[in-house]
Coordinates of N, CA, C and O in Angstrom, one line a residue:
X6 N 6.9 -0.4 19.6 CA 6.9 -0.2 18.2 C 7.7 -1.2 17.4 O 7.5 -1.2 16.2
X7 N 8.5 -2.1 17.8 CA 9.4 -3.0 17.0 C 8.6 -4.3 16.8 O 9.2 -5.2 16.1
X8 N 7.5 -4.5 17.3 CA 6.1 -5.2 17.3 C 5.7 -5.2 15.5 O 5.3 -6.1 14.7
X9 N 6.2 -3.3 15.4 CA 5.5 -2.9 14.5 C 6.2 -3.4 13.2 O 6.0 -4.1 12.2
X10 N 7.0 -2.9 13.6 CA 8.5 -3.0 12.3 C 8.9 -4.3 12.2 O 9.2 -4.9 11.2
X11 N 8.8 -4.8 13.4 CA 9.8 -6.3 12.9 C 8.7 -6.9 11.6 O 9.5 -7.5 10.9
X12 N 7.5 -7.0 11.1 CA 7.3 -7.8 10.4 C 7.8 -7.4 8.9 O 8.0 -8.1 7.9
X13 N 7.9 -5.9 9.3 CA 7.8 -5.3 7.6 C 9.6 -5.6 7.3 O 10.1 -5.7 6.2
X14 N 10.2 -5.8 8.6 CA 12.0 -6.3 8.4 C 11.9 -7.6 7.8 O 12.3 -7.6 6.7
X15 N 11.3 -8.8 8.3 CA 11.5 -10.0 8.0 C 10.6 -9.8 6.2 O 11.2 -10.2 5.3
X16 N 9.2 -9.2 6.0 CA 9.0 -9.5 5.2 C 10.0 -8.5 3.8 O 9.6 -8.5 2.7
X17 N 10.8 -8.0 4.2 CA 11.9 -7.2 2.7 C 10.9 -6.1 3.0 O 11.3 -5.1 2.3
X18 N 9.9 -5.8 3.6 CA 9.6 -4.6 2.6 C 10.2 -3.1 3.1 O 9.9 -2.0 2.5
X19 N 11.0 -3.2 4.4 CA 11.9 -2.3 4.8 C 13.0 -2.9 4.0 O 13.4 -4.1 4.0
X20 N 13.5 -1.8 3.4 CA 14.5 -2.3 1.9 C 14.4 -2.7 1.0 O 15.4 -2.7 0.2
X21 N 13.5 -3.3 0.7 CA 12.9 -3.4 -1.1 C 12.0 -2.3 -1.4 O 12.0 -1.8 -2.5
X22 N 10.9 -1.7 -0.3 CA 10.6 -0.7 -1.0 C 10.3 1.1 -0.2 O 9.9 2.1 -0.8
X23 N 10.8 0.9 1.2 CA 10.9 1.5 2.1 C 11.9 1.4 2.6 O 12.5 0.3 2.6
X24 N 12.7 2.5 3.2 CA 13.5 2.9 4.4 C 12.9 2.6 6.0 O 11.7 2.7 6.4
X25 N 14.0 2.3 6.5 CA 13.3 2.1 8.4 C 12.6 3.1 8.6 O 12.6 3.7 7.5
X26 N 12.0 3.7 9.2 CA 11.0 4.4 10.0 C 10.1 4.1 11.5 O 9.7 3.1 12.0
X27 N 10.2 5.4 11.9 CA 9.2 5.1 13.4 C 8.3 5.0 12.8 O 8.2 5.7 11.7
X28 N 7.3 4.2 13.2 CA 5.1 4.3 13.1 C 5.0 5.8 13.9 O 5.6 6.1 15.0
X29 N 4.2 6.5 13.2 CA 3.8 7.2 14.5 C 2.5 7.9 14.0 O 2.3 9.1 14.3
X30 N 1.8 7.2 13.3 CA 0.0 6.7 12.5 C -0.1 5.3 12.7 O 0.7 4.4 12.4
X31 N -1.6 5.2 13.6 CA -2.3 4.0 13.2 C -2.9 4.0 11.7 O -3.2 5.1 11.2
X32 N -3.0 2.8 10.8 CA -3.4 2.9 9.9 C -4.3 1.6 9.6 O -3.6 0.6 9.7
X33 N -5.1 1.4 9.3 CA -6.0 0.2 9.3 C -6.6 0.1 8.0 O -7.4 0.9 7.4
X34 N -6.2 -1.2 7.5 CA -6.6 -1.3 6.0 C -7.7 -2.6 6.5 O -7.5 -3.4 7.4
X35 N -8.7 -2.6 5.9 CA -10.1 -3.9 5.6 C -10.6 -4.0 4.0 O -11.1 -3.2 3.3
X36 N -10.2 -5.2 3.9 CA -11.3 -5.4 2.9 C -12.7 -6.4 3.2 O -12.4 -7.5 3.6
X37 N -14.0 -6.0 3.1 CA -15.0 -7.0 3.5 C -14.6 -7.1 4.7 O -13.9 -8.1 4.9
X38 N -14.8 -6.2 6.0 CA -14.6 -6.5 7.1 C -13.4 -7.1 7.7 O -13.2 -7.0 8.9
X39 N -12.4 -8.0 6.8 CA -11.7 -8.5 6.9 C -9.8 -7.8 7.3 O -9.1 -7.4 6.4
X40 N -9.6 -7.8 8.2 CA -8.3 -6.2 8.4 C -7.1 -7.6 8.0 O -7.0 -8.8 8.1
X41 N -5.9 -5.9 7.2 CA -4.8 -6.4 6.7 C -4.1 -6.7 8.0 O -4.4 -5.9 8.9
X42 N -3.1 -8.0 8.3 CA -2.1 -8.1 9.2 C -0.8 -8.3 8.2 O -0.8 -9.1 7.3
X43 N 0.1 -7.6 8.5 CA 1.3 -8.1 7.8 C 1.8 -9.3 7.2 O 2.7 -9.9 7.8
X44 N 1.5 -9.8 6.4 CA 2.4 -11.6 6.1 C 0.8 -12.0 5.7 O 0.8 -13.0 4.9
X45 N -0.1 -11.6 5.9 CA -1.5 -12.8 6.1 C -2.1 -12.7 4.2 O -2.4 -11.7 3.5
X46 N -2.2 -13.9 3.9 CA -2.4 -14.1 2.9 C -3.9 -13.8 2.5 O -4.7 -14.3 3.3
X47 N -4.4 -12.8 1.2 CA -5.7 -12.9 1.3 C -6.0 -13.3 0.0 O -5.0 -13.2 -0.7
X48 N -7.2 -13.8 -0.6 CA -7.0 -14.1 -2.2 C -7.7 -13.5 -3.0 O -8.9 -13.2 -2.7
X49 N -7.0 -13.2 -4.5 CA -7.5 -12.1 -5.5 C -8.5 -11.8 -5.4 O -8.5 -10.6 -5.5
X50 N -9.8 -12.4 -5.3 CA -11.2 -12.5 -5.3 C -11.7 -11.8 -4.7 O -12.6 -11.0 -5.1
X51 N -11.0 -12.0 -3.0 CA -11.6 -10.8 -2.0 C -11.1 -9.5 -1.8 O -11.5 -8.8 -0.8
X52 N -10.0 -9.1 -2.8 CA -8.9 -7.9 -2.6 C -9.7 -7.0 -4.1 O -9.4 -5.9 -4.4
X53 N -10.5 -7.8 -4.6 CA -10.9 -6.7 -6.1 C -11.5 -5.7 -5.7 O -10.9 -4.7 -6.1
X54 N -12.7 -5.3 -4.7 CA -12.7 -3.9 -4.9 C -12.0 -3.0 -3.7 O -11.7 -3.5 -2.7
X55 N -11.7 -1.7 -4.0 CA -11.4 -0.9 -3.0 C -11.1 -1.0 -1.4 O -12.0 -0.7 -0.6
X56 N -10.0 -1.3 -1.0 CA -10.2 -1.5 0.5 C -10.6 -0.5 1.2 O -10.4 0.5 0.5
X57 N -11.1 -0.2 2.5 CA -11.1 0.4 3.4 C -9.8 0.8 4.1 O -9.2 -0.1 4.8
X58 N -9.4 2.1 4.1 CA -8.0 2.2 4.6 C -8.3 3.6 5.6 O -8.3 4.7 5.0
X59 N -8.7 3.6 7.1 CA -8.7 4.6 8.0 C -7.3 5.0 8.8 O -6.5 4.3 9.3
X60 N -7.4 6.3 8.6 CA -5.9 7.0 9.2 C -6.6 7.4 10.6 O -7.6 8.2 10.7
X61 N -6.0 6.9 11.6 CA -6.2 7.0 13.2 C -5.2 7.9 13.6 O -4.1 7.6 14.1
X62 N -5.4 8.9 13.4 CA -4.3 9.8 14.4 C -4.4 11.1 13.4 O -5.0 11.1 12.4
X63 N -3.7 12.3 14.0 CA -3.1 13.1 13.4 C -4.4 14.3 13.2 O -5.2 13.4 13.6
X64 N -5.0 15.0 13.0 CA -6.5 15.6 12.8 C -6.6 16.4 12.0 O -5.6 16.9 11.5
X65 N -7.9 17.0 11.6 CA -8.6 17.2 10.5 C -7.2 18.1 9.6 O -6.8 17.9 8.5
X66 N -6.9 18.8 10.3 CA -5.3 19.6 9.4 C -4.6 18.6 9.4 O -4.1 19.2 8.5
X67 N -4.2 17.8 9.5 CA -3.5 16.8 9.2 C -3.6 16.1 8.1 O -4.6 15.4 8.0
X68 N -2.8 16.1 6.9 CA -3.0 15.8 5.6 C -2.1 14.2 5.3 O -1.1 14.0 6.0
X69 N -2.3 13.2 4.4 CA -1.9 11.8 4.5 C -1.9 11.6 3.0 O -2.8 12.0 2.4
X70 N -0.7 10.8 2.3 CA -0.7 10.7 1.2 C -0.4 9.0 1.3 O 0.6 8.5 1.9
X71 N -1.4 8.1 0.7 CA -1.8 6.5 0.4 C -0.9 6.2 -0.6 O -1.0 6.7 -1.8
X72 N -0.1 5.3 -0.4 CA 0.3 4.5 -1.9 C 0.7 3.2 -1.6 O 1.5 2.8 -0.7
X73 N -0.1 2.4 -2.7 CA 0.0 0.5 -2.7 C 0.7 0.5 -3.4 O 0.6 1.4 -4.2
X74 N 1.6 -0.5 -3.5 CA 2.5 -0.9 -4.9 C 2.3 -2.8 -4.5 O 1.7 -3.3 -3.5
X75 N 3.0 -3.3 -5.3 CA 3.4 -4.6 -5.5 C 5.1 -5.0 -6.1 O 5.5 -5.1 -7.3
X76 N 5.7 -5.2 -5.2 CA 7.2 -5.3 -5.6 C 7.3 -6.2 -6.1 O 7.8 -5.8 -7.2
X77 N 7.2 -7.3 -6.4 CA 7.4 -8.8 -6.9 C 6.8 -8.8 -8.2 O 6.0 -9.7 -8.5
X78 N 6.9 -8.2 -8.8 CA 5.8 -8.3 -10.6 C 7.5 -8.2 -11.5 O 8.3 -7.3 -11.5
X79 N 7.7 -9.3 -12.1 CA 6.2 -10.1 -12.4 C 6.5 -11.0 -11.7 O 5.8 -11.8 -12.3
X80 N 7.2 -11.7 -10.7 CA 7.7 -12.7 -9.6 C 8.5 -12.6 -9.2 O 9.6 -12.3 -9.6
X81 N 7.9 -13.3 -7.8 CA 9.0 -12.7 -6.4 C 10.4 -13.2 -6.7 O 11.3 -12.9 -6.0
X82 N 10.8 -14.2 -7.9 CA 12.2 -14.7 -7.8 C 13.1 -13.8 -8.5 O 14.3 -13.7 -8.3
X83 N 12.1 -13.0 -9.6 CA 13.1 -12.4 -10.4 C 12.0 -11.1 -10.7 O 11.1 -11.1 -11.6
X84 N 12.1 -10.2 -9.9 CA 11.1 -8.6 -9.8 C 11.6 -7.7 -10.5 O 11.5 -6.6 -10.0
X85 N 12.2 -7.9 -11.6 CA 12.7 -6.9 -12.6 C 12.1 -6.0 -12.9 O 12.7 -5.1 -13.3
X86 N 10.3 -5.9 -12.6 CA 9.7 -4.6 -12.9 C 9.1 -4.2 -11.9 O 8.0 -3.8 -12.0
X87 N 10.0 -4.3 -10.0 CA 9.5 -3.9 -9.3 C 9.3 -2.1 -9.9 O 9.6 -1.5 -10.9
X88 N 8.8 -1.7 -8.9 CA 7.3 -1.9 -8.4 C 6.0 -1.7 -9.1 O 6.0 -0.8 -10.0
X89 N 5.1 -2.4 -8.8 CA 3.7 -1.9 -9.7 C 3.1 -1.1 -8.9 O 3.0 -1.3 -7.7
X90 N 2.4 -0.1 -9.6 CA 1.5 0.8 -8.8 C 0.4 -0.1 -8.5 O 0.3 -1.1 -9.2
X91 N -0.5 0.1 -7.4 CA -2.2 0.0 -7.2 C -2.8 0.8 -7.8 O -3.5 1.0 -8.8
X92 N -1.8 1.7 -6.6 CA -3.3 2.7 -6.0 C -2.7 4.3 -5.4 O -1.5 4.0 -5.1
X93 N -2.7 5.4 -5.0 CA -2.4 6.4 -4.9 C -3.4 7.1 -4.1 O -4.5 6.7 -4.5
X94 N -3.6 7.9 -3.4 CA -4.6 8.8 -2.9 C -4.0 9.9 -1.9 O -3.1 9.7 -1.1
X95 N -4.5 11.1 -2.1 CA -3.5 12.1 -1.1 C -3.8 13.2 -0.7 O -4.4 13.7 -1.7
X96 N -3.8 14.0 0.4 CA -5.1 14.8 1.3 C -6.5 14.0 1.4 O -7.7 14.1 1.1
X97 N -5.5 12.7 2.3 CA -6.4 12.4 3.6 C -6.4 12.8 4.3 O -5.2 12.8 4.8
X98 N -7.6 13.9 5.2 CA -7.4 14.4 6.6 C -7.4 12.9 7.5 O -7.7 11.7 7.3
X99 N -6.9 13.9 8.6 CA -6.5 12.5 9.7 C -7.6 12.3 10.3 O -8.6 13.0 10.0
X100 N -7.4 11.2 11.3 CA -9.3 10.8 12.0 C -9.6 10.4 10.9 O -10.3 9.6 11.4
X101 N -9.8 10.3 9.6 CA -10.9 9.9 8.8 C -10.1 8.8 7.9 O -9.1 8.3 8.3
X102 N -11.2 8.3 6.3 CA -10.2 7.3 5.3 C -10.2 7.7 4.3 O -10.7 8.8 4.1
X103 N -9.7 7.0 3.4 CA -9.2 7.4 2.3 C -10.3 7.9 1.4 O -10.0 8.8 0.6
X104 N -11.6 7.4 1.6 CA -12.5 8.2 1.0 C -12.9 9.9 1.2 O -13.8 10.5 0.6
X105 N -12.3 10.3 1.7 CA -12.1 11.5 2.4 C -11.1 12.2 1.0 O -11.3 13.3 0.3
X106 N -10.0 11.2 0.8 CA -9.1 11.9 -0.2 C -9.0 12.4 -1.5 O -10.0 13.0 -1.9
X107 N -8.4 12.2 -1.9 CA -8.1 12.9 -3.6 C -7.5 11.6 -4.2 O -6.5 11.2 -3.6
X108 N -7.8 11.1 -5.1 CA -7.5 9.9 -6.0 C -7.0 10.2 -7.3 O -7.6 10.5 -8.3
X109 N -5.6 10.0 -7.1 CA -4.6 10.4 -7.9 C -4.5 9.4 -8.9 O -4.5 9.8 -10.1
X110 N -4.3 7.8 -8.6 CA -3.8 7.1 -9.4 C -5.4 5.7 -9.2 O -5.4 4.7 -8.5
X111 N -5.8 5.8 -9.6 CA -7.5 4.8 -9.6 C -6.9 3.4 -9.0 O -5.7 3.2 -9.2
X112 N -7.7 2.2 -8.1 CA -7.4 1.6 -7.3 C -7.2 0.5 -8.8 O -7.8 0.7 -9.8
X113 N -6.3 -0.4 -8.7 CA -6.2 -1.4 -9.3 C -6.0 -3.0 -8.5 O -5.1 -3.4 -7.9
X114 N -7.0 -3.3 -8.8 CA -7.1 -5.2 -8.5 C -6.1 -6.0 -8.8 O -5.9 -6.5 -9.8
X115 N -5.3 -6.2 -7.4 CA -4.2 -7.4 -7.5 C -4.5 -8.6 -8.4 O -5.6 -9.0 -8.3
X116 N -3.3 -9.3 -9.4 CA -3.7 -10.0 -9.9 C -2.2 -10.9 -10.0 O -1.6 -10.6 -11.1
X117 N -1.8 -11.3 -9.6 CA -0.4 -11.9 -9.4 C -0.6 -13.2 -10.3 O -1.6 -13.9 -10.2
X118 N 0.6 -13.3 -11.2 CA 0.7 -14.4 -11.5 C 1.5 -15.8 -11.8 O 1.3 -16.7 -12.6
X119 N 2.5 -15.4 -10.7 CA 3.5 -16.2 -10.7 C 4.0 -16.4 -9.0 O 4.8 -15.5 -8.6
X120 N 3.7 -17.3 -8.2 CA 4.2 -16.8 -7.2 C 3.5 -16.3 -6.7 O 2.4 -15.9 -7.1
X121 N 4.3 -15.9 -4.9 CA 3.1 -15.3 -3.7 C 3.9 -13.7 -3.7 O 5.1 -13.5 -3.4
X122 N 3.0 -12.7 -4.0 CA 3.1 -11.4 -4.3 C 3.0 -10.9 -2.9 O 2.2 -11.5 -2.3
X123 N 3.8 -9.5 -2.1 CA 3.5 -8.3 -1.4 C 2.6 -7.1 -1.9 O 2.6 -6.8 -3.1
X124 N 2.3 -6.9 -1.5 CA 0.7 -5.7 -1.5 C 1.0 -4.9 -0.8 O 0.0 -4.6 -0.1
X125 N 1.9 -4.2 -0.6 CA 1.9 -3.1 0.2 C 1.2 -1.6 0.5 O 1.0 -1.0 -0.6
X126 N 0.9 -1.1 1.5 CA 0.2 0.0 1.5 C 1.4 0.6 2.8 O 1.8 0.1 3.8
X127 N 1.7 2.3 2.0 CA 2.4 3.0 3.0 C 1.8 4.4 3.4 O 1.1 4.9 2.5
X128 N 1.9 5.0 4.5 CA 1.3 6.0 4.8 C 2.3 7.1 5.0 O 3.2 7.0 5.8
X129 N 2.1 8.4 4.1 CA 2.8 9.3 4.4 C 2.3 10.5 4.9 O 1.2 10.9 4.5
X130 N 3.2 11.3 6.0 CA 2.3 12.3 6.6 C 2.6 13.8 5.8 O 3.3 14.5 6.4
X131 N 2.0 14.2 4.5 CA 2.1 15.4 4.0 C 2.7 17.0 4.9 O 2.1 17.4 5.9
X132 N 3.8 17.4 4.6 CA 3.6 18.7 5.1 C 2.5 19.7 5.1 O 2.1 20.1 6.2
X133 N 2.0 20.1 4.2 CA 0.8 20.3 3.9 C 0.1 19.9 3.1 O 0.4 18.9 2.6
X134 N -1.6 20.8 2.6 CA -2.1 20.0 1.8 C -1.4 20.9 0.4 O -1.3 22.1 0.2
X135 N -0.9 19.8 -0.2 CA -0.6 19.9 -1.8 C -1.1 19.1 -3.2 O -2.1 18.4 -3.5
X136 N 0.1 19.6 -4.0 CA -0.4 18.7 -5.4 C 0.4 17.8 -5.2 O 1.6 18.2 -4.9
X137 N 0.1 16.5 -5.2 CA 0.9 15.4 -5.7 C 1.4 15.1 -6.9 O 0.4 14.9 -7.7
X138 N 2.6 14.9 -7.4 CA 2.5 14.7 -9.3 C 2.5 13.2 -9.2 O 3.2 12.4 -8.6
X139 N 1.4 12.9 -10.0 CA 1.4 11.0 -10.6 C 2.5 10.8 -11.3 O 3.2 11.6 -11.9
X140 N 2.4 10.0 -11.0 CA 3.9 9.1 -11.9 C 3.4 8.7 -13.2 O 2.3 8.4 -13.3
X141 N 4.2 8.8 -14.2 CA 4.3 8.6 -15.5 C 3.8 7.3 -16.1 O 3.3 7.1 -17.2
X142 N 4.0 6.5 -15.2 CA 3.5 5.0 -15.4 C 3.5 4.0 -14.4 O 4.3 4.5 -13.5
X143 N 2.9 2.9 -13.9 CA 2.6 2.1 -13.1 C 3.5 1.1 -12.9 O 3.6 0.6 -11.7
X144 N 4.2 0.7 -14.0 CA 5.6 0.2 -14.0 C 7.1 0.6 -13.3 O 7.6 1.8 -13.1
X145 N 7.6 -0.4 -13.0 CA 8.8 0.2 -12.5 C 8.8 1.8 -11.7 O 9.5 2.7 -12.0
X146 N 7.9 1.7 -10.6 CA 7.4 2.6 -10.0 C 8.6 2.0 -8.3 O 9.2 1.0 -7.8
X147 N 8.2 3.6 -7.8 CA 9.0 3.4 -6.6 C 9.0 4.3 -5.8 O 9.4 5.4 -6.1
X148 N 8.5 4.0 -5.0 CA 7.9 4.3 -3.4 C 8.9 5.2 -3.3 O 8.6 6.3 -3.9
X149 N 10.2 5.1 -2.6 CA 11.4 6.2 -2.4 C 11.2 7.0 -3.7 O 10.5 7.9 -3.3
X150 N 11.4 7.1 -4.6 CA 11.4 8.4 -5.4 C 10.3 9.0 -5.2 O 10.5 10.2 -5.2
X151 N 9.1 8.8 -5.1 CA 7.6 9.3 -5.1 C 7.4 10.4 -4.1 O 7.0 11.5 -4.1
X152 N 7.9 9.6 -3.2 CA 8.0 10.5 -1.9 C 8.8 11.5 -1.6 O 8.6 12.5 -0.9
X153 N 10.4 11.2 -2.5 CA 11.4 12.2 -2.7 C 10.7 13.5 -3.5 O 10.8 14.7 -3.2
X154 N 10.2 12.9 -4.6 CA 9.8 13.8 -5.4 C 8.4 14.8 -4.9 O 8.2 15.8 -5.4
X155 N 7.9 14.5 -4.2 CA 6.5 14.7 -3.5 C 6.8 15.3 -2.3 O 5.8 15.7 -1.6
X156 N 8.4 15.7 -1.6 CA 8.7 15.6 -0.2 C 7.7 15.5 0.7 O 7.0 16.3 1.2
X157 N 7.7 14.0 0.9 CA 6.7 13.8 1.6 C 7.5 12.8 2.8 O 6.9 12.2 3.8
X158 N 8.8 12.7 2.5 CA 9.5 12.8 3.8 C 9.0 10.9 3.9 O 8.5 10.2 3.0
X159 N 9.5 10.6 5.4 CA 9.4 8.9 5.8 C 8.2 8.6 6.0 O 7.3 9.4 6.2
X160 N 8.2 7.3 5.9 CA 6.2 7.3 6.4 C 5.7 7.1 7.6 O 6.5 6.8 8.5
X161 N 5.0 7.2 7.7 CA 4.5 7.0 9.3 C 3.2 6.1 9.4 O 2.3 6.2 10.2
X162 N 3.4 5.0 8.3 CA 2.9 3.4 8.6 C 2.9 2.7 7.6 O 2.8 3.1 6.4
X163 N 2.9 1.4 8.0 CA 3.3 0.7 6.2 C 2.6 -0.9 6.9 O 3.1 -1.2 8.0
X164 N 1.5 -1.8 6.1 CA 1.2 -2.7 6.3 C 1.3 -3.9 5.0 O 2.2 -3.4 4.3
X165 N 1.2 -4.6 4.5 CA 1.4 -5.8 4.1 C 0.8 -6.4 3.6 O 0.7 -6.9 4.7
X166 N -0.1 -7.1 2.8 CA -0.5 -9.1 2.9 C 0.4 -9.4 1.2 O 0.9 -8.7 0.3
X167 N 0.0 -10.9 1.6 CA 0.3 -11.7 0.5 C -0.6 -11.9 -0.3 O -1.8 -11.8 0.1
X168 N -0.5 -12.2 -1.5 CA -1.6 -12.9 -2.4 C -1.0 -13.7 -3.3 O 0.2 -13.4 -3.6
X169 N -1.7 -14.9 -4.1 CA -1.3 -15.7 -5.4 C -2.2 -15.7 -6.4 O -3.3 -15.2 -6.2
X170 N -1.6 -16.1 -7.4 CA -2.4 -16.6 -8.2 C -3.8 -17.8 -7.8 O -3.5 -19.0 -7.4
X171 N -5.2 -17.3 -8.2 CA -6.6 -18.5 -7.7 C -6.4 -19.4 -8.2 O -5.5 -19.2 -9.1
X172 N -6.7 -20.6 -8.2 CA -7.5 -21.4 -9.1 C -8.6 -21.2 -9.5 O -8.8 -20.0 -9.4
X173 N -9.6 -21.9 -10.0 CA -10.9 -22.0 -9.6 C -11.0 -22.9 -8.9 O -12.2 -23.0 -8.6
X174 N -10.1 -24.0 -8.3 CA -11.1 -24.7 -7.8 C -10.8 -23.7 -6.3 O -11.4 -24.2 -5.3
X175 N -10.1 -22.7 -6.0 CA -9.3 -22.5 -4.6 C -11.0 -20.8 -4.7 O -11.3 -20.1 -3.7
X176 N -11.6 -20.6 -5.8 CA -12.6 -20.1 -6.0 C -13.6 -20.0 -5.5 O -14.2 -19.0 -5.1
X177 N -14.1 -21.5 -5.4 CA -15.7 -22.0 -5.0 C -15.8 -22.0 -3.8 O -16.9 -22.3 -3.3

């Protein structure tokens, strides 16, 4: 498991926007066939629509609450308005993806523009199935309170990539 963690240690996002935690969900994010690896850069273009995100473990009673943010907005040197929301989703049964769930907060397309941005997606394992309350706004949002507020307790998976601002010529 330290396989697992060590990237999310070196990349901040255990402590910028997560507490330590055991893994104890597979969780598999794709976009275009393409799967998230921790650190791996992907670019705005191919991150616009909806990823594919399957929860491997835990079963059909098994309930899962999705949330993407972006800490680094409006840049990684100075994140004064960490975190930005994505994306939200919650009663995913286990074995299955997010399509399965309840969409709380509508997917929003990374768009970074200053700097190489984190994209985080964390996986929380619901006590039961409930109501989630949305957050008030998309700004200055935060994973730890969401989850406080939501008791939805530590997560049990959290993956990563990078993104920047395109060019066009980095486009064609």
């Amino acid at each position: 498991m330290a396989r697992i963690i060590e990237p999310l240690i070196v990349g901040r996002v255990i402590g910028e926007v997560i507490d330590s935690f055991t893994p104890a969900i597979k969780m598999s994010v794709t976009y275009n066939n393409r799967q998230v690896y921790n650190g791996h850069e992907f670019y705005p273009s191919t991150v616009a629509a909806k990823p594919r995100v399957e929860v491997q473990g835990g079963d059909l009673r098994s309930f899962f609450t999705l949330v993407m943010t972006d800490p680094d907005v409006p840049g990684p040197s100075d994140p004064y308005l960490r975190e930005h929301l994505h994306w939200v989703v919650s009663d995913i049964p286990g074995t299955t993806d997010a399509t399965f769930g309840r969409e709380i907060v509508s997917y929003e397309i990374p768009r970074p523009n200053i700097g190489i941005h984190r994209f985080v997606f964390v996986l929380f394992k619901q006590k039961r199935r409930q109501t989630i309350n949305p957050p008030t706004s998309r700004d200055n949002f935060s994973t730890r309170n969401f989850a406080a507020e939501n008791d939805l307790g530590l997560p049990v998976a959290a993956v990563y990539f990078n993104a920047q601002r395109e060019t066009a010529a980095r486009r064609r």
